[in-house]
XYZ file of C-alpha atoms in Angstrom:
278
model
C 12.741 -9.682 -9.931
C 10.198 -9.018 -7.170
C 7.272 -6.806 -8.142
C 5.645 -4.230 -5.859
C 2.644 -1.961 -6.500
C 1.843 1.317 -4.762
C -0.866 3.745 -5.814
C -1.806 7.303 -4.970
C -1.444 10.974 -5.747
C 1.333 13.522 -5.320
C 0.864 13.415 -1.523
C 1.866 9.745 -1.122
C 5.546 10.544 -1.753
C 6.470 10.267 1.937
C 4.645 6.969 2.291
C 6.181 5.406 -0.806
C 9.661 6.645 0.144
C 9.461 5.210 3.667
C 7.839 1.996 2.415
C 10.552 1.537 -0.209
C 13.296 2.186 2.334
C 11.817 -0.452 4.623
C 11.921 -2.948 1.743
C 15.530 -2.193 0.840
C 16.768 -1.952 4.429
C 15.046 -5.124 5.650
C 15.593 -7.481 2.723
C 18.231 -10.190 3.022
C 17.960 -11.042 -0.665
C 20.043 -9.708 -3.544
C 17.116 -10.047 -5.950
C 16.113 -6.650 -7.398
C 12.737 -4.965 -7.019
C 10.501 -3.499 -9.691
C 8.205 -0.935 -8.097
C 5.103 0.175 -9.977
C 3.211 3.298 -8.965
C -0.344 3.747 -10.263
C -1.392 7.389 -10.278
C -3.813 9.763 -12.008
C -4.997 13.337 -12.388
C -8.517 13.867 -11.038
C -7.996 17.464 -9.955
C -11.496 18.223 -11.228
C -12.698 16.408 -8.092
C -10.274 18.151 -5.728
C -7.397 20.529 -6.367
C -4.772 18.338 -4.696
C -5.809 15.147 -6.537
C -2.753 15.425 -8.773
C -0.560 12.571 -10.035
C 2.759 11.600 -8.506
C 5.179 13.966 -10.233
C 7.976 12.977 -12.603
C 10.439 14.653 -10.197
C 9.208 12.442 -7.365
C 9.478 9.320 -9.546
C 13.007 10.239 -10.643
C 14.091 10.716 -7.035
C 12.468 7.459 -5.886
C 14.185 5.668 -8.753
C 17.521 7.176 -7.741
C 17.009 6.001 -4.155
C 16.014 2.510 -5.338
C 19.116 2.169 -7.490
C 21.375 3.271 -4.630
C 20.479 -0.046 -2.961
C 20.623 -2.211 -6.084
C 21.423 -0.851 -9.547
C 18.827 -3.234 -11.033
C 15.985 -1.833 -8.918
C 13.553 0.318 -10.880
C 10.558 2.565 -10.148
C 7.906 2.798 -12.871
C 5.082 5.335 -12.997
C 1.855 4.249 -14.698
C -0.757 6.947 -15.260
C -4.213 5.368 -15.228
C -6.248 8.574 -15.576
C -7.929 7.451 -18.800
C -8.806 4.023 -17.390
C -10.263 5.629 -14.270
C -12.425 8.029 -16.262
C -13.679 5.193 -18.448
C -14.409 2.857 -15.523
C -15.299 4.930 -12.480
C -16.064 8.556 -13.391
C -19.277 9.512 -11.615
C -19.626 6.117 -9.913
C -21.259 5.756 -6.453
C -17.848 5.233 -4.814
C -15.967 8.145 -6.349
C -16.107 9.831 -2.947
C -14.602 6.754 -1.261
C -13.828 6.830 2.481
C -10.165 7.561 1.725
C -9.933 8.861 -1.848
C -10.564 7.586 -5.394
C -6.898 6.540 -5.439
C -7.784 3.540 -3.267
C -9.580 2.122 -6.317
C -6.563 2.082 -8.624
C -5.283 -1.373 -7.633
C -8.408 -2.737 -9.317
C -6.886 -1.815 -12.701
C -3.875 -4.139 -12.396
C -5.404 -6.647 -14.824
C -5.808 -3.920 -17.463
C -2.107 -3.018 -17.587
C -0.314 -5.414 -19.988
C 3.144 -5.092 -18.399
C 1.978 -6.127 -14.916
C 3.562 -9.522 -14.074
C 1.817 -12.635 -12.776
C 2.949 -12.121 -9.175
C 2.500 -8.704 -7.614
C 2.576 -7.436 -4.040
C 0.236 -4.495 -3.516
C 1.065 -2.228 -0.561
C -0.733 0.766 0.863
C 1.562 3.752 1.318
C 1.254 3.645 5.123
C 3.237 0.458 5.777
C 6.735 -0.396 6.973
C 8.452 -3.740 6.801
C 9.743 -4.825 10.193
C 11.257 -8.043 8.798
C 12.370 -9.373 5.416
C 9.884 -8.653 2.574
C 10.647 -12.042 1.051
C 8.890 -13.718 4.003
C 5.693 -12.382 2.457
C 6.527 -12.136 -1.224
C 7.773 -15.723 -1.530
C 4.534 -17.260 -0.219
C 3.078 -19.678 -2.765
C -0.270 -18.379 -4.061
C -0.803 -21.022 -6.728
C -4.527 -21.775 -6.951
C -5.460 -18.586 -5.086
C -6.315 -15.129 -6.378
C -4.397 -13.490 -3.566
C -3.050 -13.883 -0.060
C -4.105 -11.449 2.669
C -4.364 -11.042 6.426
C -7.547 -10.266 8.317
C -8.698 -6.733 8.940
C -8.095 -6.013 12.616
C -11.548 -4.542 13.247
C -13.453 -6.123 10.368
C -12.761 -9.657 11.604
C -14.870 -8.806 14.652
C -17.447 -6.477 13.140
C -18.027 -7.918 9.651
C -16.759 -11.483 9.196
C -13.986 -13.592 10.816
C -12.277 -13.838 7.402
C -12.826 -10.228 6.299
C -9.523 -9.133 4.784
C -7.557 -5.919 4.944
C -6.813 -4.792 1.389
C -3.756 -2.718 2.312
C -1.422 -5.685 1.832
C -2.368 -8.070 -0.968
C -0.133 -10.644 -2.643
C -1.767 -11.006 -6.048
C -1.699 -14.012 -8.369
C -2.542 -12.037 -11.498
C -2.861 -15.099 -13.723
C -5.534 -16.540 -11.435
C -7.246 -13.147 -11.105
C -7.551 -12.850 -14.880
C -8.931 -16.395 -15.011
C -11.631 -15.807 -12.369
C -12.354 -12.189 -13.293
C -11.870 -10.967 -9.719
C -11.101 -7.365 -10.686
C -13.814 -7.272 -13.348
C -16.360 -8.312 -10.713
C -14.930 -5.848 -8.199
C -15.104 -2.979 -10.712
C -18.726 -3.878 -11.463
C -19.564 -3.587 -7.763
C -17.771 -0.239 -7.519
C -19.803 1.066 -10.462
C -23.179 -0.212 -9.281
C -23.261 -0.237 -5.449
C -22.263 2.223 -2.746
C -19.870 0.330 -0.462
C -18.707 1.341 3.016
C -15.069 0.404 2.389
C -15.169 0.641 -1.375
C -12.073 -1.160 -2.688
C -11.805 -3.534 0.255
C -15.471 -4.552 0.179
C -15.374 -4.969 -3.602
C -12.346 -7.276 -3.475
C -13.743 -9.267 -0.535
C -17.163 -9.777 -2.131
C -15.696 -10.728 -5.527
C -13.214 -13.315 -4.238
C -13.328 -16.899 -5.414
C -10.272 -18.245 -3.560
C -8.042 -16.425 -1.088
C -5.161 -17.573 1.099
C -5.537 -16.316 4.656
C -2.342 -15.153 6.328
C -1.554 -14.705 10.026
C -1.924 -11.166 11.384
C 1.852 -10.686 11.525
C 1.861 -10.163 7.746
C -0.300 -7.043 8.104
C -0.412 -5.880 11.707
C -2.695 -2.860 11.843
C -2.543 -2.203 15.573
C 0.539 -3.631 17.273
C 4.223 -4.222 16.664
C 5.722 -7.533 17.790
C 9.098 -9.121 17.094
C 7.285 -11.466 14.710
C 5.524 -8.614 12.846
C 6.522 -8.602 9.181
C 4.522 -5.515 8.162
C 3.333 -2.786 10.503
C 0.415 -1.083 8.800
C -0.181 2.429 10.150
C -3.895 2.572 9.383
C -6.425 4.495 11.443
C -6.871 2.849 14.826
C -8.848 3.126 18.006
C -7.277 4.431 21.212
C -9.018 4.007 24.578
C -6.979 6.520 26.589
C -7.288 9.220 27.777
C -10.774 8.740 26.230
C -12.042 6.547 23.348
C -10.984 8.137 20.043
C -9.499 7.296 16.667
C -6.200 8.601 15.330
C -4.502 8.270 11.950
C -0.793 8.299 12.776
C 1.405 7.600 9.750
C 5.013 6.452 9.758
C 6.309 9.741 8.341
C 4.925 11.519 11.435
C 8.219 10.625 13.076
C 7.730 12.508 16.340
C 4.307 10.891 16.857
C 5.774 7.441 16.136
C 8.189 8.006 19.026
C 5.899 9.957 21.360
C 2.702 7.894 21.038
C 3.818 4.438 19.873
C 7.279 4.668 21.468
C 8.728 2.685 18.542
C 12.479 2.531 18.011
C 12.482 -0.457 15.644
C 12.127 1.774 12.572
C 14.617 4.478 13.546
C 17.159 3.529 10.869
C 14.461 3.780 8.193
C 12.940 6.996 9.496
C 16.259 8.783 9.986
C 17.193 7.915 6.396
C 13.780 9.170 5.291
C 14.325 12.520 7.045
C 17.688 12.925 5.315
C 16.343 11.979 1.876
C 13.196 14.101 2.169
C 15.326 17.132 2.972
C 17.629 16.320 0.044
C 14.653 16.056 -2.303
C 13.283 19.392 -1.137
C 16.659 21.049 -1.616
C 17.119 19.523 -5.069
C 13.678 20.628 -6.277
C 14.323 24.237 -5.154
C 17.325 24.580 -7.467
């Protein structure tokens, strides 16, 4: 069983659906996937900060099992843990949302296995997920690729926390997440979760950029991460184009490599919307 972790609120449905489809449609393995989704209700901070719904989980689980009957999607509500750990902390208004902090609770959930691949909801696999998941992380807390901009602006080995292959046994031994949570609670950080993980690391395995390509798509790219990026034309500006913005993926990036995934996503999203109207 391969173990995947996503996190977010009710609005990450499109990202998790497309990310899951890319896993199932690119894998060459028959081994099943267990997909955990950390979520919470912090609607007191913002009205739309609501947990992933049970209807969304049920549909994602149905999709997962259509590819392998042993696949499973599991929702874990961490609202109480969040309130205990981070309520009112300096990073509650993180650059993205407080949901970016939820991966830091993985050591506090008893059922989380020793090997876990964390994925942001704005990724697509271009090649087989097992090329990443099967990397040996013995003796390391995690494996990660460099942050495309941070490796120039912050440190050559500054990591991007959107794709992290966790060795949970080692993390519990070194206290990585405990240290990261302490930083979140005591210091205002520019890139809250990412900075906290980076600063708290004892031993990390650096991966080539192809395992988390945040700007380009090559034949060798294993994960294309659709994070915010800088464009120089027609004038310098940033844009946050996600994979579920299908027309923009074609019009701006001119990608065709993900068409099978995105066309299936369009069909399934429409089916979900029709089913929930009944």
